[in-house]
Every structure is written in C-alpha cells, then in structure tokens.
Amino acid sequence: MLQRPRRNRKSAVIRDMIQETRLDASNLIFPLFIVDGQNQKTEVKSMPGIYRYSIDNLLKEVESCLKLGLRSFDLFPNIEESLKDKYATESYRDGSLYLRAIAAVKKNFPEACIVTDVAMDPYSSDGHDGIVENGEILNDETLEVLGKMALAHAQSGADIIAPSDMMDGRIGYIRELLDHNGFTNVSLMSYTAKYASAYYGPFRDALGSAPKHGDKKTYQMNPANAKEALIEAQLDAQEGADFLMVKPGLPYLDIVKLLADNFDLPIAVYNVSGEYAMLKAAIQNGWLDERVILETLLSFRRAGATAILSYHSKEVLEKGFISHSTI
Ligand code: PBG
C-alpha cells in the first residue's frame, strides 16, 4: 500500500496540521432576546440556557460575551401584545424597546458588532412578516414598513441590518433608503434562503411571535427546493446585499454549499432555535455527548459559511471548545 490515509491521523499534532476548516469566536454571532422592564432574566422554556433580558441585564450579558471574545450580537425583541398592531408601528417608534436596546449596547460597547432584525412579526398583531389584508400578505406596502424599521435601526447604531421577512425587493429598497439617508456604511445581511420551517417553534415561543392565523408559506421557501435559492441569491446580490444567509442551518447544509460555490459574497447560516432545542434536550437526557455542538458548528464552516448565528455561541467559548480570540 503506497497510500495509507491513517498516517495523517496518527497524532494530534498532525491531525491539527492538516485540519481543513476551523472555527473561532470571530465566526460566531450570538442571538439575544430582549424584553421591557428592569432586572429581567427569564429562561425560554424550550431553549435551556437561553434567556430574555431587560436592557440592564442585556448590557451585562454583552459584557461577559465580549470578555470571551464573542463580539457580534443579533437582537430580537419580545413585544407586549398591547403594543402590536396591523402595521407594526412599534418597530420604528422613537423610544421603543428595540431602538433603546441598540443604542444602549452601542454606547456602552462601541467595539461590539450589532446585527438587527428587520421583519414585522414581533410587532404585528397578525404575527406575520408582512401587512395582512383579507388573508393576503401585501408585498410592496410591507416594504415601506421595513424601510422605516431599517432606517430607525441605522439611526440607533446598527452595524449590520438583517431583513428576515422574505418580501420581494426588500434588499434593494432598504439599500437605497439607507444610502439616501447617509448610511452607506451600514451593511445588509440578507436572509436569502429562508425556509418555511417547523424548526422556528422555540423562537416564536421566546418572542410570542407565532402567526395568529395561516402559515408563512407564501413568503418563506418550500423546504423541497434548492434551485429557488439561487434565484433569491442572485436578486440579493444584484440589490446590494453584503452577506447571503441560509436558514435553518443543519437541514439545509446543501443550500449553504450551493450558495458558497456560486457566489463570492460571504455566506451566513442561522443555526435556529429548534436545532438548539434538539441538541440541548438530547444532551440533558444524557443521550448525546455535548461534543455534538462543536461538530454541528464545524459542519457549517465545512459547507462554506463564514458567519454562524447560533445560540451555542457563548457556551462553546465558556466551555473552552473553541479558542478565545482577544479583542
Ligand atoms: C422572523 C424570524 C424567525 C426567526 C428569526 N426571524 C422565525 C419566523 O420566521 O417565524 C427564527 C430564528 C430561530 O428559530 O432561531 N422574522
């Protein structure tokens, strides 16, 4: 035998030397849930170890993440039912919870990278990502709301705006609006291929944002489709996206690879709430070893993603599974 692949596996030094993909803190974006009030920190039942924070505690959480070398955060608000309406006006109201949270993190930790979520669902009395009229989601009317929201995020200090709504044309619409208002440096991370997935359940529990009627199949993608992701990616690239995101992650690794192979833009992936819940439940039951977390995160790097949104972001650093980079 001239070729013995096992020779390259014989010691830790050699295994490390030939390792093809790596993961470190710089790849990770940590999603954080926020809620109004003071001194709040309540665990999301279906996501052990993940909490909703009031702004004071959010700042403490961000600080402890920064100490671990985790520098990017994606914020999601839990909005009181009484503040929701058909047009999600709370999403861009001056002084709203979300805008205050962005400004507070930016002011206290200018070195942190703040990703903000643009979509109507946390603020919509219908629980949908667009304006609902007679059971239909109105695309172009929704763009106006998304634009106001994105502009308010930029004005509050967002570094990257991530539209997660899946309306057609929103990347170009938001890009133009931001540029027109002097925010040429604010980036757009597009949820390019976002599937109508059952893996979002725990997230909707965390925010209380489940649709009040119907489902999201007229705007989120059919889980059976891959080529359609190329159409979405092409449009987002043309419209000025800085990142292309695939969501969920693990069940859609082929889509991550497809976009990574066909586009030069950086690829992001969202390792969503249901994926987190699955691993946590199995680990808590002693059915899986917690090393599955790192193996899962590495699979995203292998498929071609550079940015990984994951609820595991902090724990992999705390537990020393991956290296702490210094700020
Ligand atoms: C909605 C949105 C969702 C997530 C992020 N933004 C869920 C949905 O479409 O209902 C899911 C994230 C997760 O499950 O972790 N704009």
Short mmCIF file of C-alpha atoms and ligand atoms in Angstrom, two decimals:
data_model
loop_
_atom_site.label_atom_id
_atom_site.label_comp_id
_atom_site.label_asym_id
_atom_site.label_seq_id
_atom_site.Cartn_x
_atom_site.Cartn_y
_atom_site.Cartn_z
CA MET A 1 0.00 0.00 0.00
CA LEU A 2 1.53 3.29 -1.10
CA GLN A 3 -1.32 5.34 0.27
CA ARG A 4 -2.19 4.93 3.93
CA PRO A 5 -4.54 7.81 4.86
CA ARG A 6 -4.26 6.77 8.51
CA ARG A 7 -0.65 8.10 8.59
CA ASN A 8 -2.12 11.62 8.58
CA ARG A 9 -4.26 10.76 11.59
CA LYS A 10 -1.56 9.23 13.78
CA SER A 11 -1.04 12.12 16.21
CA ALA A 12 -2.86 15.19 17.46
CA VAL A 13 -0.14 17.43 16.02
CA ILE A 14 -0.55 16.02 12.51
CA ARG A 15 -4.33 15.91 12.74
CA ASP A 16 -4.33 19.59 13.69
CA MET A 17 -1.80 20.44 10.96
CA ILE A 18 -3.98 19.04 8.20
CA GLN A 19 -7.28 20.28 9.56
CA GLU A 20 -9.13 21.85 6.62
CA THR A 21 -11.68 24.03 8.38
CA ARG A 22 -11.56 25.87 11.65
CA LEU A 23 -13.99 27.69 13.83
CA ASP A 24 -13.20 30.50 16.20
CA ALA A 25 -15.04 33.22 18.05
CA SER A 26 -14.87 35.56 15.05
CA ASN A 27 -17.22 33.26 13.08
CA LEU A 28 -19.98 33.50 15.65
CA ILE A 29 -22.98 35.80 16.03
CA PHE A 30 -24.96 35.39 19.26
CA PRO A 31 -28.73 35.97 19.04
CA LEU A 32 -30.11 37.66 22.18
CA PHE A 33 -33.75 38.09 23.22
CA ILE A 34 -34.82 41.32 24.89
CA VAL A 35 -37.86 42.27 26.91
CA ASP A 36 -39.03 45.52 28.51
CA GLY A 37 -38.66 46.23 32.21
CA GLN A 38 -35.81 46.10 34.68
CA ASN A 39 -33.71 43.34 36.13
CA GLN A 40 -35.40 40.72 33.93
CA LYS A 41 -33.72 37.46 33.02
CA THR A 42 -36.21 34.71 32.26
CA GLU A 43 -35.28 31.43 30.64
CA VAL A 44 -37.02 30.38 27.43
CA LYS A 45 -38.59 27.03 28.39
CA SER A 46 -37.86 25.26 25.13
CA MET A 47 -34.30 26.68 24.98
CA PRO A 48 -32.45 25.77 28.21
CA GLY A 49 -29.65 28.26 28.89
CA ILE A 50 -31.19 31.00 26.72
CA TYR A 51 -32.90 33.98 28.35
CA ARG A 52 -34.92 37.10 27.66
CA TYR A 53 -33.06 40.09 29.09
CA SER A 54 -34.19 43.57 30.04
CA ILE A 55 -31.76 46.21 28.75
CA ASP A 56 -29.80 46.48 32.04
CA ASN A 57 -29.14 42.73 32.06
CA LEU A 58 -28.57 42.69 28.31
CA LEU A 59 -25.61 45.02 28.85
CA LYS A 60 -24.18 42.66 31.48
CA GLU A 61 -24.62 39.70 29.13
CA VAL A 62 -22.93 41.51 26.24
CA GLU A 63 -20.05 42.48 28.51
CA SER A 64 -19.48 38.89 29.62
CA CYS A 65 -19.57 37.72 25.99
CA LEU A 66 -17.04 40.36 24.94
CA LYS A 67 -14.68 39.08 27.65
CA LEU A 68 -14.85 35.66 25.99
CA GLY A 69 -14.02 37.16 22.60
CA LEU A 70 -17.58 36.95 21.29
CA ARG A 71 -18.16 40.29 19.59
CA SER A 72 -21.24 40.05 17.35
CA PHE A 73 -24.82 40.05 18.57
CA ASP A 74 -28.20 39.78 16.86
CA LEU A 75 -31.06 41.31 18.89
CA PHE A 76 -34.69 40.11 18.90
CA PRO A 77 -37.48 41.80 20.90
CA ASN A 78 -40.35 40.29 22.84
CA ILE A 79 -43.09 42.91 22.46
CA GLU A 80 -46.10 43.29 24.74
CA GLU A 81 -49.32 42.26 22.98
CA SER A 82 -50.92 45.68 23.62
CA LEU A 83 -48.20 47.41 21.56
CA LYS A 84 -48.75 45.27 18.46
CA ASP A 85 -50.81 46.47 15.52
CA LYS A 86 -51.52 45.66 11.86
CA TYR A 87 -48.70 47.88 10.60
CA ALA A 88 -46.03 47.10 13.23
CA THR A 89 -45.70 50.79 14.08
CA GLU A 90 -43.94 49.93 17.34
CA SER A 91 -41.00 48.70 15.24
CA TYR A 92 -39.88 52.22 14.37
CA ARG A 93 -41.40 54.28 17.19
CA ASP A 94 -38.93 56.66 18.78
CA GLY A 95 -38.06 55.35 22.23
CA SER A 96 -39.23 51.77 21.58
CA LEU A 97 -37.60 48.90 23.48
CA TYR A 98 -35.66 47.66 20.46
CA LEU A 99 -34.25 51.03 19.44
CA ARG A 100 -33.25 51.78 23.04
CA ALA A 101 -31.51 48.42 23.26
CA ILE A 102 -29.47 49.03 20.09
CA ALA A 103 -28.41 52.47 21.29
CA ALA A 104 -27.53 51.23 24.79
CA VAL A 105 -25.31 48.40 23.52
CA LYS A 106 -23.62 50.70 21.00
CA LYS A 107 -23.00 53.42 23.58
CA ASN A 108 -21.57 51.08 26.21
CA PHE A 109 -19.67 48.77 23.86
CA PRO A 110 -18.74 50.58 20.64
CA GLU A 111 -16.46 47.66 19.75
CA ALA A 112 -19.41 45.24 19.58
CA CYS A 113 -20.98 44.49 16.18
CA ILE A 114 -24.74 44.83 16.38
CA VAL A 115 -26.89 42.92 13.91
CA THR A 116 -30.53 43.99 13.88
CA ASP A 117 -33.55 42.05 12.68
CA VAL A 118 -35.88 43.69 10.20
CA ALA A 119 -39.28 41.98 9.98
CA MET A 120 -42.77 42.84 11.16
CA ASP A 121 -43.65 39.66 13.06
CA PRO A 122 -42.58 40.58 16.63
CA TYR A 123 -44.66 43.78 16.37
CA SER A 124 -47.53 42.59 14.16
CA SER A 125 -50.96 41.84 15.67
CA ASP A 126 -51.26 39.21 12.91
CA GLY A 127 -47.90 37.61 13.79
CA HIS A 128 -46.82 37.82 10.15
CA ASP A 129 -43.75 39.32 8.48
CA GLY A 130 -45.87 41.49 6.22
CA ILE A 131 -49.07 43.54 6.20
CA VAL A 132 -52.09 41.23 6.05
CA GLU A 133 -55.14 42.26 4.05
CA ASN A 134 -58.01 39.78 3.58
CA GLY A 135 -55.70 36.91 4.44
CA GLU A 136 -53.04 38.01 1.91
CA ILE A 137 -49.55 39.33 2.63
CA LEU A 138 -49.06 42.61 0.76
CA ASN A 139 -45.51 42.75 -0.57
CA ASP A 140 -44.93 46.32 -1.77
CA GLU A 141 -46.85 48.00 1.07
CA THR A 142 -44.75 45.99 3.52
CA LEU A 143 -41.53 47.38 2.01
CA GLU A 144 -42.44 50.82 3.35
CA VAL A 145 -42.67 49.48 6.91
CA LEU A 146 -39.42 47.54 6.53
CA GLY A 147 -37.72 50.68 5.24
CA LYS A 148 -38.83 52.75 8.25
CA MET A 149 -37.67 50.00 10.56
CA ALA A 150 -34.26 49.67 8.90
CA LEU A 151 -33.72 53.41 8.95
CA ALA A 152 -34.59 53.57 12.66
CA HIS A 153 -32.09 50.76 13.33
CA ALA A 154 -29.36 52.57 11.42
CA GLN A 155 -30.08 55.81 13.29
CA SER A 156 -29.85 53.92 16.60
CA GLY A 157 -26.41 52.50 15.76
CA ALA A 158 -26.88 49.16 13.96
CA ASP A 159 -23.74 47.86 12.22
CA ILE A 160 -25.48 45.21 10.12
CA ILE A 161 -29.18 45.13 9.28
CA ALA A 162 -30.61 41.68 8.63
CA PRO A 163 -34.01 41.60 6.90
CA SER A 164 -35.63 38.26 7.81
CA ASP A 165 -39.03 38.86 6.21
CA MET A 166 -38.61 37.34 2.71
CA MET A 167 -40.59 40.07 0.88
CA ASP A 168 -39.51 40.53 -2.75
CA GLY A 169 -37.29 43.53 -3.46
CA ARG A 170 -36.60 44.48 0.13
CA ILE A 171 -32.81 44.44 -0.10
CA GLY A 172 -32.75 46.97 -2.96
CA TYR A 173 -35.45 49.07 -1.31
CA ILE A 174 -33.64 49.23 2.05
CA ARG A 175 -30.19 49.75 0.45
CA GLU A 176 -31.44 52.74 -1.49
CA LEU A 177 -33.18 54.24 1.53
CA LEU A 178 -30.12 53.81 3.75
CA ASP A 179 -27.80 55.33 1.14
CA HIS A 180 -30.16 58.21 0.54
CA ASN A 181 -30.07 59.00 4.25
CA GLY A 182 -26.30 58.85 4.56
CA PHE A 183 -25.97 55.32 5.96
CA THR A 184 -23.78 53.98 3.17
CA ASN A 185 -21.65 52.17 5.77
CA VAL A 186 -24.45 50.14 7.31
CA SER A 187 -24.30 46.57 5.96
CA LEU A 188 -27.12 44.32 4.82
CA MET A 189 -27.14 40.65 5.77
CA SER A 190 -29.99 39.22 3.77
CA TYR A 191 -31.97 36.19 4.89
CA THR A 192 -31.65 34.99 1.31
CA ALA A 193 -32.92 31.43 1.52
CA LYS A 194 -35.23 31.30 4.48
CA TYR A 195 -37.37 28.20 4.50
CA ALA A 196 -40.92 27.76 5.85
CA SER A 197 -39.59 25.55 8.61
CA ALA A 198 -41.01 23.87 11.70
CA TYR A 199 -37.63 24.46 13.39
CA TYR A 200 -38.59 28.03 14.42
CA GLY A 201 -41.02 26.91 17.15
CA PRO A 202 -38.90 27.74 20.23
CA PHE A 203 -38.03 31.18 18.79
CA ARG A 204 -41.71 32.00 18.35
CA ASP A 205 -42.26 30.93 21.99
CA ALA A 206 -39.42 33.23 23.06
CA LEU A 207 -40.89 36.25 21.27
CA GLY A 208 -44.58 35.38 21.37
CA SER A 209 -44.49 35.95 17.60
CA ALA A 210 -46.28 32.92 16.14
CA PRO A 211 -48.71 33.73 13.29
CA LYS A 212 -52.24 34.25 14.64
CA HIS A 213 -53.66 32.62 11.50
CA GLY A 214 -52.33 30.83 8.45
CA ASP A 215 -48.67 29.99 7.84
CA LYS A 216 -45.67 31.66 6.21
CA LYS A 217 -45.60 29.54 3.03
CA THR A 218 -46.42 32.42 0.65
CA TYR A 219 -43.16 34.16 1.54
CA GLN A 220 -40.76 31.66 3.13
CA MET A 221 -39.36 28.98 0.80
CA ASN A 222 -40.57 25.43 0.25
CA PRO A 223 -38.18 23.03 2.09
CA ALA A 224 -38.14 20.85 -1.04
CA ASN A 225 -36.45 23.49 -3.22
CA ALA A 226 -32.77 24.19 -3.87
CA LYS A 227 -32.63 25.94 -7.26
CA GLU A 228 -35.02 28.59 -6.00
CA ALA A 229 -32.31 29.61 -3.51
CA LEU A 230 -30.13 30.56 -6.49
CA ILE A 231 -32.82 32.94 -7.77
CA GLU A 232 -33.11 34.57 -4.36
CA ALA A 233 -29.32 34.83 -4.06
CA GLN A 234 -28.96 36.38 -7.50
CA LEU A 235 -31.55 39.03 -6.66
CA ASP A 236 -29.99 39.81 -3.28
CA ALA A 237 -26.53 40.13 -4.81
CA GLN A 238 -27.86 42.47 -7.52
CA GLU A 239 -29.78 44.51 -4.97
CA GLY A 240 -26.69 45.14 -2.85
CA ALA A 241 -26.60 42.51 -0.08
CA ASP A 242 -23.28 42.22 1.77
CA PHE A 243 -23.98 38.73 3.15
CA LEU A 244 -26.24 35.91 1.95
CA MET A 245 -27.87 33.88 4.70
CA VAL A 246 -29.34 30.39 4.71
CA LYS A 247 -31.85 29.43 7.40
CA PRO A 248 -32.29 26.96 9.12
CA GLY A 249 -28.78 25.50 9.14
CA LEU A 250 -28.32 21.78 9.68
CA PRO A 251 -31.20 20.53 7.48
CA TYR A 252 -30.05 22.93 4.69
CA LEU A 253 -26.28 22.37 4.52
CA ASP A 254 -26.63 21.61 0.81
CA ILE A 255 -28.03 25.12 0.30
CA VAL A 256 -25.14 26.66 2.24
CA LYS A 257 -22.73 24.82 -0.05
CA LEU A 258 -24.73 25.72 -3.17
CA LEU A 259 -24.57 29.44 -2.40
CA ALA A 260 -20.93 29.29 -1.26
CA ASP A 261 -19.97 27.61 -4.56
CA ASN A 262 -21.90 30.03 -6.75
CA PHE A 263 -21.47 33.42 -5.09
CA ASP A 264 -18.48 35.42 -3.95
CA LEU A 265 -20.35 37.17 -1.14
CA PRO A 266 -19.75 35.87 2.39
CA ILE A 267 -22.26 33.23 3.43
CA ALA A 268 -24.05 33.28 6.78
CA VAL A 269 -26.08 30.48 8.26
CA TYR A 270 -28.67 30.51 11.05
CA ASN A 271 -28.43 27.52 13.39
CA VAL A 272 -32.01 28.11 14.55
CA SER A 273 -33.89 27.67 17.82
CA GLY A 274 -35.28 24.21 17.02
CA GLU A 275 -31.81 22.91 16.17
CA TYR A 276 -30.57 24.26 19.51
CA ALA A 277 -33.52 22.71 21.38
CA MET A 278 -32.89 19.27 19.81
CA LEU A 279 -29.25 19.10 20.86
CA LYS A 280 -29.91 20.52 24.32
CA ALA A 281 -32.71 18.05 25.01
CA ALA A 282 -30.58 15.09 23.96
CA ILE A 283 -27.56 16.34 25.94
CA GLN A 284 -29.68 16.97 29.06
CA ASN A 285 -31.05 13.45 28.83
CA GLY A 286 -27.57 12.03 28.56
CA TRP A 287 -28.40 10.64 25.10
CA LEU A 288 -25.73 12.64 23.30
CA ASP A 289 -22.35 13.94 24.41
CA GLU A 290 -22.08 17.73 24.25
CA ARG A 291 -19.28 17.42 21.69
CA VAL A 292 -22.10 17.27 19.13
CA ILE A 293 -22.30 21.07 19.46
CA LEU A 294 -18.84 21.69 18.05
CA GLU A 295 -19.32 19.04 15.37
CA THR A 296 -22.51 20.80 14.29
CA LEU A 297 -20.90 24.25 14.17
CA LEU A 298 -17.93 22.87 12.21
CA SER A 299 -20.29 21.42 9.61
CA PHE A 300 -21.39 24.97 8.73
CA ARG A 301 -17.76 26.02 8.18
CA ARG A 302 -17.13 22.93 6.04
CA ALA A 303 -20.19 23.71 3.91
CA GLY A 304 -18.82 27.21 3.28
CA ALA A 305 -20.34 29.60 5.84
CA THR A 306 -18.12 32.19 7.50
CA ALA A 307 -20.75 33.74 9.78
CA ILE A 308 -22.75 31.44 12.04
CA LEU A 309 -25.71 32.68 14.04
CA SER A 310 -26.02 30.26 16.91
CA TYR A 311 -27.49 30.08 20.40
CA HIS A 312 -24.47 27.88 21.24
CA SER A 313 -22.06 30.79 20.60
CA LYS A 314 -21.38 31.67 24.21
CA GLU A 315 -21.26 28.17 25.66
CA VAL A 316 -18.67 26.89 23.20
CA LEU A 317 -16.33 29.67 24.37
CA GLU A 318 -17.20 29.29 28.05
CA LYS A 319 -16.55 25.56 27.90
CA GLY A 320 -13.30 26.09 26.02
CA PHE A 321 -14.49 24.06 22.99
CA ILE A 322 -13.04 26.73 20.70
CA SER A 323 -10.34 29.34 21.08
CA HIS A 324 -10.92 32.67 22.75
CA SER A 325 -9.78 35.43 20.48
CA THR A 326 -8.77 38.65 22.19
CA ILE A 327 -10.41 41.97 21.47
C1 PBG B 1 -38.98 36.06 11.77
C2 PBG B 1 -37.81 35.31 12.29
C3 PBG B 1 -37.84 33.96 12.67
C4 PBG B 1 -36.57 33.64 13.14
C5 PBG B 1 -35.77 34.78 13.03
N1 PBG B 1 -36.56 35.80 12.49
C6 PBG B 1 -38.93 32.97 12.71
C7 PBG B 1 -40.07 33.01 11.81
O1 PBG B 1 -39.95 33.21 10.60
O2 PBG B 1 -41.17 32.86 12.35
C8 PBG B 1 -36.22 32.28 13.66
C9 PBG B 1 -34.99 32.10 14.45
C10 PBG B 1 -34.91 30.84 15.20
O3 PBG B 1 -35.76 29.93 15.11
O4 PBG B 1 -33.95 30.72 15.96
N2 PBG B 1 -38.79 37.25 11.16
#
